[in-house]
Tab-separated table of N, CA and C in Angstrom:
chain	number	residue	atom	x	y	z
A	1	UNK	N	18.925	14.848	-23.993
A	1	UNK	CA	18.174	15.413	-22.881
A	1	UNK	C	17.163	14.373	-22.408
A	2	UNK	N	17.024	14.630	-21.078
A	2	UNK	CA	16.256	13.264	-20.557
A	2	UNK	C	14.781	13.495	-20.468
A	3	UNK	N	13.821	12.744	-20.573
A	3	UNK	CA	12.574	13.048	-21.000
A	3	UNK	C	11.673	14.106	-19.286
A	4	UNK	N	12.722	13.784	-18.719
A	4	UNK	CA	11.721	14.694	-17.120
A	4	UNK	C	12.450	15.632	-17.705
A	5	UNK	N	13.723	16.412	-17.812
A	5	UNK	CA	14.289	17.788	-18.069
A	5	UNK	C	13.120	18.318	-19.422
A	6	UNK	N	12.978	17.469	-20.253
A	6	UNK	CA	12.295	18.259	-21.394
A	6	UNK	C	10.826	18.546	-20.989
A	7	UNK	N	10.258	17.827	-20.233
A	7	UNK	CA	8.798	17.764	-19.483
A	7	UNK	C	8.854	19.173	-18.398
A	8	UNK	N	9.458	19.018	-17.843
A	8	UNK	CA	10.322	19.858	-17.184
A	8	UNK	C	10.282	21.597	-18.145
A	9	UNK	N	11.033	21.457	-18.684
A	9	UNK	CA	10.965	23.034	-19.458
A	9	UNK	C	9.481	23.502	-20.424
A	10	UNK	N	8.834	22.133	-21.014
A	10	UNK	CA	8.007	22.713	-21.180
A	10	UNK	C	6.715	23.042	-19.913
A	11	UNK	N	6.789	22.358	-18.923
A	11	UNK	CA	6.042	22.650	-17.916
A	11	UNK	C	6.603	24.330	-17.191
A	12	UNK	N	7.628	24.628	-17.365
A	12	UNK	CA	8.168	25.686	-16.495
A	12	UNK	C	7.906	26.862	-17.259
A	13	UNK	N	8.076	26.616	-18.756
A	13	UNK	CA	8.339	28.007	-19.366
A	13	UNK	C	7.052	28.768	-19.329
A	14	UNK	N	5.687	28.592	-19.247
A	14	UNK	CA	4.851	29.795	-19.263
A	14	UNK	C	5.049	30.351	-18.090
A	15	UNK	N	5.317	30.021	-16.799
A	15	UNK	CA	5.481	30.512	-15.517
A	15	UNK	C	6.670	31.727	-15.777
A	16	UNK	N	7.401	31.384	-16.617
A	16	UNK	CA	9.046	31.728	-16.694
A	16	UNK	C	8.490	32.852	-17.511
A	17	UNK	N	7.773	32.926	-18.603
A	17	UNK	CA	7.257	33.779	-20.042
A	17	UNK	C	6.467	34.530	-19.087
A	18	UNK	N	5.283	34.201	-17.971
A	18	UNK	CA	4.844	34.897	-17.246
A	18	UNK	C	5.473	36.117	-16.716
A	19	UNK	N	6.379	35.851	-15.710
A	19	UNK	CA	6.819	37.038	-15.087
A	19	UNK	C	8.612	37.299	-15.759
A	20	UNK	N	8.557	37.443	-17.158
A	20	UNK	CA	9.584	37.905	-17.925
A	20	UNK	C	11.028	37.263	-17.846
A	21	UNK	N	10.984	35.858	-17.298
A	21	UNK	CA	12.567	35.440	-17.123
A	21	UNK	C	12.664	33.948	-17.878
A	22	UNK	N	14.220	34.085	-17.749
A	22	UNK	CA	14.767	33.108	-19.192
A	22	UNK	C	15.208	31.744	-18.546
A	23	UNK	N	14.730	30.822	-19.141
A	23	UNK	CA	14.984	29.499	-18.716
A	23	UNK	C	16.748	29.131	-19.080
A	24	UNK	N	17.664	29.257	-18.169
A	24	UNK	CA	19.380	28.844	-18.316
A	24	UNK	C	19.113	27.504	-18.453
A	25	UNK	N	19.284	26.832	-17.812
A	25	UNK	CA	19.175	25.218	-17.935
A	25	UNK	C	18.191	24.328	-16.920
A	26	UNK	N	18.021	23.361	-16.855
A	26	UNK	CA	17.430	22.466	-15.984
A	26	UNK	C	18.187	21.115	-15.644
A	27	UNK	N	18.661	20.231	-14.457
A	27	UNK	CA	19.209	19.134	-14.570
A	27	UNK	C	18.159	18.605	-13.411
A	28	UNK	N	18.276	17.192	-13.841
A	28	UNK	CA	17.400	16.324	-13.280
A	28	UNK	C	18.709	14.717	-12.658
A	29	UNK	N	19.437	14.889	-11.762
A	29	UNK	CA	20.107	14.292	-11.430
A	29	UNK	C	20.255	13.759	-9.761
A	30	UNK	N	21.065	12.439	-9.900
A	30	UNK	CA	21.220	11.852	-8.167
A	30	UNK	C	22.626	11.863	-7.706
A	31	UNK	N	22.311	12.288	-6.726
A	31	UNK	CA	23.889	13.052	-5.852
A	31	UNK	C	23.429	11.980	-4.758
A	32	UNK	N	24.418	10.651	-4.312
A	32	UNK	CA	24.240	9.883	-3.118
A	32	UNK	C	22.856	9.200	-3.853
A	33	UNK	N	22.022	9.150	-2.359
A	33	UNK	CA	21.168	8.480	-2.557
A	33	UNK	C	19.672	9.819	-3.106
A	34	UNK	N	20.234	10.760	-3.080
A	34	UNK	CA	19.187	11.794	-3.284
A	34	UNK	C	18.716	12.127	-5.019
A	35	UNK	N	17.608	12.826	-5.276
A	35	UNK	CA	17.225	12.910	-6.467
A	35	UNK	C	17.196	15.052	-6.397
A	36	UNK	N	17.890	15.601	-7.592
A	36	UNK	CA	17.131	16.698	-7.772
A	36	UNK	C	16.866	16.993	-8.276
A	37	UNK	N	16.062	17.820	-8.958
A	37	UNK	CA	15.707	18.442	-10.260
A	37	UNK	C	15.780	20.649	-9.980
A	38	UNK	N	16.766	20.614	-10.754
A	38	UNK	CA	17.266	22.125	-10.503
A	38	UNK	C	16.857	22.857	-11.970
A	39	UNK	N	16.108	23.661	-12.075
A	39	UNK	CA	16.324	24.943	-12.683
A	39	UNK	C	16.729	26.382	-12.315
A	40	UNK	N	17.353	26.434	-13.615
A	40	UNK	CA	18.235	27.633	-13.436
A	40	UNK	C	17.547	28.908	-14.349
A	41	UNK	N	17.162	30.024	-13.310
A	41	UNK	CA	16.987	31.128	-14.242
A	41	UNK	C	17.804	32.274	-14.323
A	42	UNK	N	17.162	33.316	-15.545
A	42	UNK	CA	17.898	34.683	-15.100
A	42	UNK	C	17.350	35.410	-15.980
A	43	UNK	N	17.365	36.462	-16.217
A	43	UNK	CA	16.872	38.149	-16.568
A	43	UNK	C	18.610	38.911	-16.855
A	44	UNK	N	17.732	39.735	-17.660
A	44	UNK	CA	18.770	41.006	-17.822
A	44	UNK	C	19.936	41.409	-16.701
A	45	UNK	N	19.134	41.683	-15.765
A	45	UNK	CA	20.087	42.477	-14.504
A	45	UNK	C	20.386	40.790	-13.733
A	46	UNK	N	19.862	39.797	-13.789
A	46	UNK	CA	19.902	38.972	-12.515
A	46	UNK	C	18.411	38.679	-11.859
A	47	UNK	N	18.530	37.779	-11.132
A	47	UNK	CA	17.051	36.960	-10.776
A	47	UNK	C	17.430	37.123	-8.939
A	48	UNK	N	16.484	38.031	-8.329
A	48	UNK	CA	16.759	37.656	-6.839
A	48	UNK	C	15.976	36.272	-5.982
A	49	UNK	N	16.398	36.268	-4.637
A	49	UNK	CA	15.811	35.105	-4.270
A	49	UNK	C	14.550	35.226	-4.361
A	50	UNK	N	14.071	35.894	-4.287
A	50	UNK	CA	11.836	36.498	-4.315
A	50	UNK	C	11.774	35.541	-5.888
A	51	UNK	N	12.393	36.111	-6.322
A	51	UNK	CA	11.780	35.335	-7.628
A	51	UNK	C	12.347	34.133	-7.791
A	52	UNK	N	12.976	33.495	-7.744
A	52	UNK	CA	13.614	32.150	-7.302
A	52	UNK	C	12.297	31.447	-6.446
A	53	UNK	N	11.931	32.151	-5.248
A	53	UNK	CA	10.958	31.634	-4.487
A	53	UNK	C	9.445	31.437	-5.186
A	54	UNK	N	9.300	32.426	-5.577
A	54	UNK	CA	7.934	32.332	-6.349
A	54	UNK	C	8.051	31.687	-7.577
A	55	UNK	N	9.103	31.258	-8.466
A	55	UNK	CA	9.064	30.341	-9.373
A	55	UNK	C	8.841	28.759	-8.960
A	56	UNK	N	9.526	28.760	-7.779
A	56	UNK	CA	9.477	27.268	-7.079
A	56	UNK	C	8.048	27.085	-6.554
A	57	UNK	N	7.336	27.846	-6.019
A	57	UNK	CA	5.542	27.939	-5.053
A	57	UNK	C	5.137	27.435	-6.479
A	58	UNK	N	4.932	28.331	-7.782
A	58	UNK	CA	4.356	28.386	-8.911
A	58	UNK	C	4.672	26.777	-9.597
A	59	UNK	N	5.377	26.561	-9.473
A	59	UNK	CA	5.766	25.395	-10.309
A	59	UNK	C	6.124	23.866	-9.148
A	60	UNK	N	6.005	23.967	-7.946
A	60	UNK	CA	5.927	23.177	-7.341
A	60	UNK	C	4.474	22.594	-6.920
A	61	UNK	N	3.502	23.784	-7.522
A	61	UNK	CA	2.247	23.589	-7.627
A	61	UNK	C	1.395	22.418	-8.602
A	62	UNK	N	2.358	22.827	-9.659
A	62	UNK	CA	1.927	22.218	-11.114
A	62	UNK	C	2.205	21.030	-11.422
A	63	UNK	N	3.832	20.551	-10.549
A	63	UNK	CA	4.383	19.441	-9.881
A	63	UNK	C	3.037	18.433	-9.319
A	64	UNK	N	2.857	19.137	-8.173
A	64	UNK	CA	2.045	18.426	-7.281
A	64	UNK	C	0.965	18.156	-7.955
A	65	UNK	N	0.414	18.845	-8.730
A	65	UNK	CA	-0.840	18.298	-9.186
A	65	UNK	C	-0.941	17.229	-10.547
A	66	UNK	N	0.189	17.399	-11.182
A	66	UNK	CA	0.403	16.518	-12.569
A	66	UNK	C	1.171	14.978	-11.970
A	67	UNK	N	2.041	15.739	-10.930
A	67	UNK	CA	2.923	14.166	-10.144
A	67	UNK	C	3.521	13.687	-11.617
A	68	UNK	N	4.072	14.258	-12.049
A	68	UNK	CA	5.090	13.837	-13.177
A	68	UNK	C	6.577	12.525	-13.236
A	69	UNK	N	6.688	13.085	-11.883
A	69	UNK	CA	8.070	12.191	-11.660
A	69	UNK	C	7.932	11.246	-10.799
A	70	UNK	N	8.442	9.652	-10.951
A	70	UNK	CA	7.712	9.036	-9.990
A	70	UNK	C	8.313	8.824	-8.874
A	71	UNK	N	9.434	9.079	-8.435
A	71	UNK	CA	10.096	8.700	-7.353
A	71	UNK	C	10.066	10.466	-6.298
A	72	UNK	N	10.582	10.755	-5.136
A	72	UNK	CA	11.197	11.866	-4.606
A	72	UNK	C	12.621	12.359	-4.893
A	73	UNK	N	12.165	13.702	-5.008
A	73	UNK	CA	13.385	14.448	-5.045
A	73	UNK	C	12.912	15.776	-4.589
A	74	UNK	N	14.713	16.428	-4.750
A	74	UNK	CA	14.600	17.603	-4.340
A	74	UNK	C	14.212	18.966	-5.473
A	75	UNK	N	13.243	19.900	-5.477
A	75	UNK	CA	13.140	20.904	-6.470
A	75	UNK	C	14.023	21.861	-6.291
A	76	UNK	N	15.104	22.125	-7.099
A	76	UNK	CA	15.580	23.617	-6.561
A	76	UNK	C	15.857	25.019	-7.771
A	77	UNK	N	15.555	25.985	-7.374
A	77	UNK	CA	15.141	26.807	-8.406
A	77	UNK	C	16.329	28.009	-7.843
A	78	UNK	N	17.258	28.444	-9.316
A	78	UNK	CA	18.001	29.398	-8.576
A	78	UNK	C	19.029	29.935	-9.713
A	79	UNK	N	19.458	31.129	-9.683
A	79	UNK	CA	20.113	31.832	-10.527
A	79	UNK	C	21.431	31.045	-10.929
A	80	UNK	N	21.837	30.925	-11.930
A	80	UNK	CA	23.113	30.392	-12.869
A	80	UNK	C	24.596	30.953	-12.189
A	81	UNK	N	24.224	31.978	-11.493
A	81	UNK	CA	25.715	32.762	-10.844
A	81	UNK	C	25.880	33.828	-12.202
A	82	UNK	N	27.404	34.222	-11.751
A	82	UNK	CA	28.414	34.343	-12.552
A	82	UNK	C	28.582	33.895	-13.715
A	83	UNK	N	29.413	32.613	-13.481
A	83	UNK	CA	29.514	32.193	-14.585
A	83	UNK	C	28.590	31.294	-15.502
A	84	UNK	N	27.540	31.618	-15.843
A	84	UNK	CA	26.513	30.633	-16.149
A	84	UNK	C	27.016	30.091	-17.392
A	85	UNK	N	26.178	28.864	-17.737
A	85	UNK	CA	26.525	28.469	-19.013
A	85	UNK	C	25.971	28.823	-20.297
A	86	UNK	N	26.308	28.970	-21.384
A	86	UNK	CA	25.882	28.822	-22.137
A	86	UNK	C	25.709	28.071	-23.196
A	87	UNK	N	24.629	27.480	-23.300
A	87	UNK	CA	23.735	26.226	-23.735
A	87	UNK	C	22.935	26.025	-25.432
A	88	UNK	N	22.729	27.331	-25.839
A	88	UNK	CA	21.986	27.358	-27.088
A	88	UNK	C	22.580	28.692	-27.484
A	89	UNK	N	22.811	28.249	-28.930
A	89	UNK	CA	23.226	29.752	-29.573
A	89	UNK	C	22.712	31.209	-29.594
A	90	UNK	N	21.749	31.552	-28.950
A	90	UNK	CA	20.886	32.767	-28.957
A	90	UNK	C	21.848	32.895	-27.271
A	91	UNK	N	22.078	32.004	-26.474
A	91	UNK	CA	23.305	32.647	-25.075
A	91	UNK	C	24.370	33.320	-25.569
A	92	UNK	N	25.839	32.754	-27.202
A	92	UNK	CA	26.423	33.149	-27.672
A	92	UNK	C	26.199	34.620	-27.620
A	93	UNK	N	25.435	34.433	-28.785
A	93	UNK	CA	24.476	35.559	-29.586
A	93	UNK	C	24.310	37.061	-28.179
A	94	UNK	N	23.880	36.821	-27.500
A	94	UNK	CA	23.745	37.863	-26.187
A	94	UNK	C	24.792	37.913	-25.411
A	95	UNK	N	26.027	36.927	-25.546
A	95	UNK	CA	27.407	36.908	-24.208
A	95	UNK	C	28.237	37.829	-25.560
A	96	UNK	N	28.087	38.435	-26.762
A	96	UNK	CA	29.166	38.729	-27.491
A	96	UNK	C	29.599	39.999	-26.606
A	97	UNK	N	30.637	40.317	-26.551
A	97	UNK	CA	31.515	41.583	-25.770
A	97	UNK	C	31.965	40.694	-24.189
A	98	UNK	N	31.446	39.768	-23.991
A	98	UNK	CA	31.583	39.517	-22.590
A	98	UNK	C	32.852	38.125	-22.976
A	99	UNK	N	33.374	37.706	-21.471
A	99	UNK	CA	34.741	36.831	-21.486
A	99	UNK	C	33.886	35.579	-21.370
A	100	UNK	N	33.962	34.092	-21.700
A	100	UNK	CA	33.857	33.397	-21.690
A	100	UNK	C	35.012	32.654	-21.456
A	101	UNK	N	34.627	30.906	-21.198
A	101	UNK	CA	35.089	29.971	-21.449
A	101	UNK	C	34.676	28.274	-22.076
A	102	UNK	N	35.338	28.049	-22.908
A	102	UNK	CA	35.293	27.139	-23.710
A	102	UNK	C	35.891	25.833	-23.530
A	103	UNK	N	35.314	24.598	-23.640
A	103	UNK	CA	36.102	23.262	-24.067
A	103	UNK	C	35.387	22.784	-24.976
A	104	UNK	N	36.215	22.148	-25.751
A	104	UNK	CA	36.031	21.813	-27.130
A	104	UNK	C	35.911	20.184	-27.132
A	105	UNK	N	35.598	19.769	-28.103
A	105	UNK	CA	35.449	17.660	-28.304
A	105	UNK	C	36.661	16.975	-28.644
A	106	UNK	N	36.912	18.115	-29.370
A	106	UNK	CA	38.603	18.401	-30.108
A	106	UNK	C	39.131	18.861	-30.333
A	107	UNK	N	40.685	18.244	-30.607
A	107	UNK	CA	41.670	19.788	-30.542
A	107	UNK	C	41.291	21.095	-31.294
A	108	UNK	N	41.475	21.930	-31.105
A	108	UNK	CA	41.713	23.003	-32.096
A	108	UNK	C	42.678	24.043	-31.862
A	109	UNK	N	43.799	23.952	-33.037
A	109	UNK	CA	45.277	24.172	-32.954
A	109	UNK	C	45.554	23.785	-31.804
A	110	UNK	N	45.787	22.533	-31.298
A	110	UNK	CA	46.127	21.701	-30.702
A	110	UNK	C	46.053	22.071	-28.780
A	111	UNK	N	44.666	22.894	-28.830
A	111	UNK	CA	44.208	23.116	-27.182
A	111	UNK	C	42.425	22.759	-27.386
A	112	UNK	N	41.978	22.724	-26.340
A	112	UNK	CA	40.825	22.071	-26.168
A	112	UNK	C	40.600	22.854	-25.222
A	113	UNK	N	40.628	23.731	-24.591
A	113	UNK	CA	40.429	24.626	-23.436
A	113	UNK	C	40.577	26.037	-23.693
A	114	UNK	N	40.047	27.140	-24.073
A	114	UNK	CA	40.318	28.262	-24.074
A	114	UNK	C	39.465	29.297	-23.657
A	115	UNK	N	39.628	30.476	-23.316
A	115	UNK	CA	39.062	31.401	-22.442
A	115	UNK	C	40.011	32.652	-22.891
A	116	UNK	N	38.278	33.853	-23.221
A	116	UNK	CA	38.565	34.619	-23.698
A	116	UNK	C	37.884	36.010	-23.939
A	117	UNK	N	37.285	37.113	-24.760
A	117	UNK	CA	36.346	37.471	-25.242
A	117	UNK	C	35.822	37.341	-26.179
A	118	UNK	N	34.494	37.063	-26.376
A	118	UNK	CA	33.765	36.447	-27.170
A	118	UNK	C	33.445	37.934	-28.256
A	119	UNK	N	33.828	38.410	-29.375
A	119	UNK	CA	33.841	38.981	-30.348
A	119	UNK	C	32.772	38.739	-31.287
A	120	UNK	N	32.696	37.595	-31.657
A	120	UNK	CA	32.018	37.437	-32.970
A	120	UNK	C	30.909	35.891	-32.874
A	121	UNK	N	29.741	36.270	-32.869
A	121	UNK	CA	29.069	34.617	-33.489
A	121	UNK	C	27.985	34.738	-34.527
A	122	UNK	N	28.538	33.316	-35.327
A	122	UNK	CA	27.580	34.357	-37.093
A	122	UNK	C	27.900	32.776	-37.623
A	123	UNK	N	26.825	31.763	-37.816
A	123	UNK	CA	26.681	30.793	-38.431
A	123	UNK	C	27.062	29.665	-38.562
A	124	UNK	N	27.369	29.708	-36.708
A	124	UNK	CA	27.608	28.414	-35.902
A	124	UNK	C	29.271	28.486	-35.609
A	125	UNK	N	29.902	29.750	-36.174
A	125	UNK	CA	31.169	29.863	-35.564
A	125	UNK	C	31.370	30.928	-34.411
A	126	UNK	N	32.141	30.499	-33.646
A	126	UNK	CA	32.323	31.710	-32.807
A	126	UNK	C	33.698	32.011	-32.852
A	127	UNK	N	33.740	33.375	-32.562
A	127	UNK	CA	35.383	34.005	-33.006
A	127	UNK	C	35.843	34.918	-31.411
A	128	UNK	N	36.645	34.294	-30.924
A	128	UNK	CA	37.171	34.425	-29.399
A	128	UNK	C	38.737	34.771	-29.850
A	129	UNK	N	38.561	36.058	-28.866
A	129	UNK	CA	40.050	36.732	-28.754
A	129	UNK	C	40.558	36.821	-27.363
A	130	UNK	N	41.768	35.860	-27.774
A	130	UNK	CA	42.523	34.888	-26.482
A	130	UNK	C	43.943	35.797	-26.440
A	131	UNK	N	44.259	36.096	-24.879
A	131	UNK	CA	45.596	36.726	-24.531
A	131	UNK	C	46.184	35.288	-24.338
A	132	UNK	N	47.657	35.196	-25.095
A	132	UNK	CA	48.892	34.442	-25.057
A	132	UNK	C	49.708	34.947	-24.604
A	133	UNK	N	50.093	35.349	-23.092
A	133	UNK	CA	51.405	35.862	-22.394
A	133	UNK	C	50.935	37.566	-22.898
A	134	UNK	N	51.729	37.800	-24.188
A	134	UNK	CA	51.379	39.257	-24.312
A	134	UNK	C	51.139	39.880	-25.860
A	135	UNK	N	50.612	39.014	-26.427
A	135	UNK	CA	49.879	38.752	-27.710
A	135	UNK	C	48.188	38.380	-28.100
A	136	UNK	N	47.752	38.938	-28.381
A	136	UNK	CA	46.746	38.454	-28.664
A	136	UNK	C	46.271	37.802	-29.756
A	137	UNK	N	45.183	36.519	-29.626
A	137	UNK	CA	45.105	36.064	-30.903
A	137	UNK	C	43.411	35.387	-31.203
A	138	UNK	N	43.193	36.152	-31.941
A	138	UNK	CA	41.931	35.151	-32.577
A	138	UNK	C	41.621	33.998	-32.875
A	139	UNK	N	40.591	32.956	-32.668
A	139	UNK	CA	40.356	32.389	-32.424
A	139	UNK	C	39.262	31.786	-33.125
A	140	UNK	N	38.848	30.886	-33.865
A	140	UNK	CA	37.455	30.414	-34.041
A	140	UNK	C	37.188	29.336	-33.996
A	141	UNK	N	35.925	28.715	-33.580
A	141	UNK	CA	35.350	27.600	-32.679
A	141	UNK	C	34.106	27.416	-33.144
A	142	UNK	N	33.991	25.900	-34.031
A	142	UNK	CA	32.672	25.533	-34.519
A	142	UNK	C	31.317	25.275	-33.456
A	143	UNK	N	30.538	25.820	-33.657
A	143	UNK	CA	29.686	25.812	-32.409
A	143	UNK	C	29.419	24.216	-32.249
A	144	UNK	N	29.346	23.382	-33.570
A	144	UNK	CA	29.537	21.935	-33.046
A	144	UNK	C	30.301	21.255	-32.222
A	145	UNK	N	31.733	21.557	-32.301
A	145	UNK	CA	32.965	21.201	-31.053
A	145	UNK	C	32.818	21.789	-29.907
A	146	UNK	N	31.870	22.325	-29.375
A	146	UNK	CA	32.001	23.212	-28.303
A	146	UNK	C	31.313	21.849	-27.013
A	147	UNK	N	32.134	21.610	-26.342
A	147	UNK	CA	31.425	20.280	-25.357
A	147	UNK	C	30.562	20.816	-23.775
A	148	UNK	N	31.710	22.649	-23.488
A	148	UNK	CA	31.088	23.177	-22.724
A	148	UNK	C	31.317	24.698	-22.781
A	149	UNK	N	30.200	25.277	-22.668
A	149	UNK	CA	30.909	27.045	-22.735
A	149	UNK	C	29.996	27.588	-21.251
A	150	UNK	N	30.788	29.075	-20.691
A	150	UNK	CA	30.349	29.004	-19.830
A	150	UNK	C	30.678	30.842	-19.752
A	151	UNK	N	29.858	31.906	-19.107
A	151	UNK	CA	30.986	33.308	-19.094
A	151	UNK	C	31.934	32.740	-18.018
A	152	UNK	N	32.742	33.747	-18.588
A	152	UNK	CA	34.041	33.726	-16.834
A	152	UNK	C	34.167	34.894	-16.450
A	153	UNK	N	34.261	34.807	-15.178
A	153	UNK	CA	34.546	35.852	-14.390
A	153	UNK	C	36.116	36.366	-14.691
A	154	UNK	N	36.743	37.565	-14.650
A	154	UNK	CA	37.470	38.233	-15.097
A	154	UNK	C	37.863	39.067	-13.804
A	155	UNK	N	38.896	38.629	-12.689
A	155	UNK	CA	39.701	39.472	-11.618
A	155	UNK	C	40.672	40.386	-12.204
């Protein structure tokens, strides 16, 4: 993690602890010639734009006055969607019953990609039950191999 993202979350989270919402992620990256720095929140039910807006006033404040970062960019503050990611095991821990998706560092039983419902997480494993055509099959996934997890949406 890069030292503005970690500056970054600890600057954001009392604002965030303030009015009851959960820090998803933060990226601090350049698209072209542009700079942004995006956090992502969310709550129980979902984060509307009001609060999106007032996290950005609140913390674009704290920005301006510390001037942390030295170049320009863009701030943007805004809900994870759908499929948000999940990033630290306490996301697991709260997505259990819900569908996810997974890529792995390495094979496991020889796929690196799977998507599923998330059943079980208990001591850095997670146990995902994957439809194969018209079988189902369990699944488990060291939370170390996990390179990206994310929920999925389910049509």
């Amino acid at each position: 993690m890069s030292k503005v993202t970690e500056l970054v979350e600890e600057l954001v989270t009392p604002i965030l602890e303030d009015m009851k919402l959960d820090l998803v992620d933060t990226e601090y990256v350049k698209e072209g010639k542009n700079w942004f720095l995006r956090i992502f929140i969310d709550k129980e039910n979902g984060v509307d734009i009001e609060e999106c807006g007032i996290v950005s006033e609140r913390f674009s404040a704290i920005l301006d006055e510390l001037d942390p970062i030295p170049h320009n960019y863009f701030l943007e503050v805004s809900s994870p969607g759908a499929e948000r990611p999940l990033k630290k095991e306490s996301d697991f821990e709260s997505s259990i019953g819900k569908n996810i998706h997974i890529k792995t560092y390495e094979p496991i039983d020889g796929e690196k990609t799977f998507e599923g419902k998330l059943i079980h997480f208990n001591e850095g494993i997670i146990t995902l039950e994957v439809k194969i055509k018209t079988r189902v099959k369990t699944i488990e996934i060291p939370y170390e191999k996990v390179a990206k997890a994310r929920l999925a949406v389910v049509f």
